[in-house]
Amino acid sequence: MSARPGEWRAEAEALRAKRPRHILFLCVANSARSPMAEGIARSLAPAGTEVSSAGSSPSPVRPQAIQVLEEIGIDISGHRSKGLESIDAGSVDAVITLCAEEVCPVFLGKAARVHWGLPDPAAVAGTEETRLNAFRSVRDELLRRLKVLFGHAVSTTP
């Protein structure tokens, strides 16, 4: 899911070394990738780290995103999609954009920026199981990357 295997790992380790106090996940709709990233990050981040997400064109959170995080014990059922204008840019230390096929929102703050282009699981067609598997795939990749970002043990597979 990354252009160059392992590149994300170096970015995550570099970001971890900066010890950001507020991490913002950005995508277009704030309905799938970024809320999943926010939920996973909240479960892994050290105490005192603020985690948020936003999108350039917010739309309701996808039920599949809620379901696949529920499968690993993370509840994002209360998440409400929000626009970038709702975020205090001055408080953000790190921004992780998650767009792949779409044009990512631009963040104008002075935060460190990392781009993890992940496919939009909401764009996958097919059976409900096929769609859920797309969400699971993105969830698992986010979990792997965020474990590195927050210094948790993780497999060494790129």
PDB file of C-alpha atoms in Angstrom, residues 19-125:
ATOM      1  CA  ARG A  19       7.352  13.397  20.084  1.00  0.00           C
ATOM      2  CA  PRO A  20       4.362  15.252  18.670  1.00  0.00           C
ATOM      3  CA  ARG A  21       1.788  16.424  21.211  1.00  0.00           C
ATOM      4  CA  HIS A  22      -1.044  16.736  18.660  1.00  0.00           C
ATOM      5  CA  ILE A  23      -1.353  14.473  15.611  1.00  0.00           C
ATOM      6  CA  LEU A  24      -3.923  15.186  12.911  1.00  0.00           C
ATOM      7  CA  PHE A  25      -5.041  12.600  10.341  1.00  0.00           C
ATOM      8  CA  LEU A  26      -6.394  14.042   7.103  1.00  0.00           C
ATOM      9  CA  CYS A  27      -8.320  12.633   4.170  1.00  0.00           C
ATOM     10  CA  VAL A  28     -11.165  13.878   2.019  1.00  0.00           C
ATOM     11  CA  ALA A  29     -14.393  12.717   3.689  1.00  0.00           C
ATOM     12  CA  ASN A  30     -13.226  12.001   7.269  1.00  0.00           C
ATOM     13  CA  SER A  31     -15.518   8.984   7.011  1.00  0.00           C
ATOM     14  CA  ALA A  32     -13.218   5.940   6.735  1.00  0.00           C
ATOM     15  CA  ARG A  33      -9.402   6.166   6.759  1.00  0.00           C
ATOM     16  CA  SER A  34      -8.886   9.176   9.015  1.00  0.00           C
ATOM     17  CA  PRO A  35     -11.468   8.196  11.689  1.00  0.00           C
ATOM     18  CA  MET A  36      -9.991   4.672  11.740  1.00  0.00           C
ATOM     19  CA  ALA A  37      -6.498   6.167  12.105  1.00  0.00           C
ATOM     20  CA  GLU A  38      -7.728   8.472  14.872  1.00  0.00           C
ATOM     21  CA  GLY A  39      -9.358   5.606  16.767  1.00  0.00           C
ATOM     22  CA  ILE A  40      -6.315   3.340  16.489  1.00  0.00           C
ATOM     23  CA  ALA A  41      -3.921   6.163  17.377  1.00  0.00           C
ATOM     24  CA  ARG A  42      -5.950   7.068  20.465  1.00  0.00           C
ATOM     25  CA  SER A  43      -5.630   3.451  21.620  1.00  0.00           C
ATOM     26  CA  LEU A  44      -1.833   3.455  21.141  1.00  0.00           C
ATOM     27  CA  ALA A  45      -0.683   7.028  21.831  1.00  0.00           C
ATOM     28  CA  PRO A  46       1.066   7.890  25.074  1.00  0.00           C
ATOM     29  CA  ALA A  47      -0.872   9.827  27.686  1.00  0.00           C
ATOM     30  CA  GLY A  48      -1.006  13.517  26.906  1.00  0.00           C
ATOM     31  CA  THR A  49      -0.930  13.073  23.128  1.00  0.00           C
ATOM     32  CA  GLU A  50      -3.904  14.661  21.387  1.00  0.00           C
ATOM     33  CA  VAL A  51      -5.186  12.849  18.302  1.00  0.00           C
ATOM     34  CA  SER A  52      -7.714  14.225  15.841  1.00  0.00           C
ATOM     35  CA  SER A  53      -8.892  13.821  12.270  1.00  0.00           C
ATOM     36  CA  ALA A  54     -10.600  15.933   9.642  1.00  0.00           C
ATOM     37  CA  GLY A  55     -11.446  16.070   5.965  1.00  0.00           C
ATOM     38  CA  SER A  56     -11.835  18.609   3.177  1.00  0.00           C
ATOM     39  CA  SER A  57     -15.377  17.392   2.376  1.00  0.00           C
ATOM     40  CA  PRO A  58     -16.699  15.713   5.527  1.00  0.00           C
ATOM     41  CA  SER A  59     -19.413  13.076   5.233  1.00  0.00           C
ATOM     42  CA  PRO A  60     -20.903  10.641   7.767  1.00  0.00           C
ATOM     43  CA  VAL A  61     -18.626   7.946   9.182  1.00  0.00           C
ATOM     44  CA  ARG A  62     -18.931   4.685   7.270  1.00  0.00           C
ATOM     45  CA  PRO A  63     -20.557   1.908   9.298  1.00  0.00           C
ATOM     46  CA  GLN A  64     -17.894  -0.491   7.989  1.00  0.00           C
ATOM     47  CA  ALA A  65     -15.180   1.665   9.599  1.00  0.00           C
ATOM     48  CA  ILE A  66     -17.003   1.430  12.919  1.00  0.00           C
ATOM     49  CA  GLN A  67     -17.508  -2.327  12.499  1.00  0.00           C
ATOM     50  CA  VAL A  68     -13.919  -3.264  11.629  1.00  0.00           C
ATOM     51  CA  LEU A  69     -12.514  -1.259  14.536  1.00  0.00           C
ATOM     52  CA  GLU A  70     -15.071  -2.833  16.841  1.00  0.00           C
ATOM     53  CA  GLU A  71     -13.601  -6.200  15.745  1.00  0.00           C
ATOM     54  CA  ILE A  72     -10.300  -5.209  17.402  1.00  0.00           C
ATOM     55  CA  GLY A  73     -11.869  -3.607  20.469  1.00  0.00           C
ATOM     56  CA  ILE A  74     -11.831   0.062  19.410  1.00  0.00           C
ATOM     57  CA  ASP A  75     -15.063   2.064  19.551  1.00  0.00           C
ATOM     58  CA  ILE A  76     -15.409   4.969  17.114  1.00  0.00           C
ATOM     59  CA  SER A  77     -19.205   4.885  17.048  1.00  0.00           C
ATOM     60  CA  GLY A  78     -19.293   8.382  18.572  1.00  0.00           C
ATOM     61  CA  HIS A  79     -16.995   9.881  15.928  1.00  0.00           C
ATOM     62  CA  ARG A  80     -18.455  12.777  13.974  1.00  0.00           C
ATOM     63  CA  SER A  81     -16.816  13.817  10.714  1.00  0.00           C
ATOM     64  CA  LYS A  82     -15.418  17.307  10.748  1.00  0.00           C
ATOM     65  CA  GLY A  83     -13.863  19.771   8.359  1.00  0.00           C
ATOM     66  CA  LEU A  84     -10.349  21.098   8.467  1.00  0.00           C
ATOM     67  CA  GLU A  85     -11.656  24.506   9.591  1.00  0.00           C
ATOM     68  CA  SER A  86     -12.651  22.940  12.944  1.00  0.00           C
ATOM     69  CA  ILE A  87      -9.009  22.173  13.794  1.00  0.00           C
ATOM     70  CA  ASP A  88      -6.757  24.656  15.617  1.00  0.00           C
ATOM     71  CA  ALA A  89      -3.828  24.589  13.173  1.00  0.00           C
ATOM     72  CA  GLY A  90      -1.500  26.159  15.729  1.00  0.00           C
ATOM     73  CA  SER A  91      -1.866  23.221  18.112  1.00  0.00           C
ATOM     74  CA  VAL A  92      -1.007  20.529  15.536  1.00  0.00           C
ATOM     75  CA  ASP A  93       2.575  19.177  15.609  1.00  0.00           C
ATOM     76  CA  ALA A  94       2.187  16.418  13.010  1.00  0.00           C
ATOM     77  CA  VAL A  95      -0.138  15.837  10.069  1.00  0.00           C
ATOM     78  CA  ILE A  96      -0.550  12.449   8.406  1.00  0.00           C
ATOM     79  CA  THR A  97      -2.441  12.544   5.113  1.00  0.00           C
ATOM     80  CA  LEU A  98      -4.048   9.282   4.048  1.00  0.00           C
ATOM     81  CA  CYS A  99      -5.391  10.027   0.552  1.00  0.00           C
ATOM     82  CA  ALA A 100      -4.329   7.859  -2.358  1.00  0.00           C
ATOM     83  CA  GLU A 101      -6.528   8.280  -5.424  1.00  0.00           C
ATOM     84  CA  GLU A 102      -7.960  11.676  -4.413  1.00  0.00           C
ATOM     85  CA  VAL A 103      -6.437  15.108  -3.914  1.00  0.00           C
ATOM     86  CA  CYS A 104      -5.498  15.397  -0.256  1.00  0.00           C
ATOM     87  CA  PRO A 105      -6.537  18.424   1.762  1.00  0.00           C
ATOM     88  CA  VAL A 106      -3.824  21.028   2.264  1.00  0.00           C
ATOM     89  CA  PHE A 107      -2.821  21.800   5.831  1.00  0.00           C
ATOM     90  CA  LEU A 108      -1.427  25.307   6.231  1.00  0.00           C
ATOM     91  CA  GLY A 109      -0.013  24.985   9.725  1.00  0.00           C
ATOM     92  CA  LYS A 110       3.680  24.554  10.582  1.00  0.00           C
ATOM     93  CA  ALA A 111       3.351  20.886  11.567  1.00  0.00           C
ATOM     94  CA  ALA A 112       5.590  18.070  10.371  1.00  0.00           C
ATOM     95  CA  ARG A 113       3.917  16.327   7.431  1.00  0.00           C
ATOM     96  CA  VAL A 114       3.844  12.671   6.445  1.00  0.00           C
ATOM     97  CA  HIS A 115       1.867  11.157   3.581  1.00  0.00           C
ATOM     98  CA  TRP A 116       0.629   7.581   3.889  1.00  0.00           C
ATOM     99  CA  GLY A 117      -1.387   7.078   0.706  1.00  0.00           C
ATOM    100  CA  LEU A 118      -3.869   4.308   1.488  1.00  0.00           C
ATOM    101  CA  PRO A 119      -6.686   3.254  -0.841  1.00  0.00           C
ATOM    102  CA  ASP A 120     -10.166   4.454   0.063  1.00  0.00           C
ATOM    103  CA  PRO A 121     -12.051   1.374   1.269  1.00  0.00           C
ATOM    104  CA  ALA A 122     -15.336   3.252   0.793  1.00  0.00           C
ATOM    105  CA  ALA A 123     -14.667   3.234  -2.964  1.00  0.00           C
ATOM    106  CA  VAL A 124     -14.605  -0.576  -3.143  1.00  0.00           C
ATOM    107  CA  ALA A 125     -17.616  -2.153  -4.849  1.00  0.00           C
TER     108      ALA A 125
END
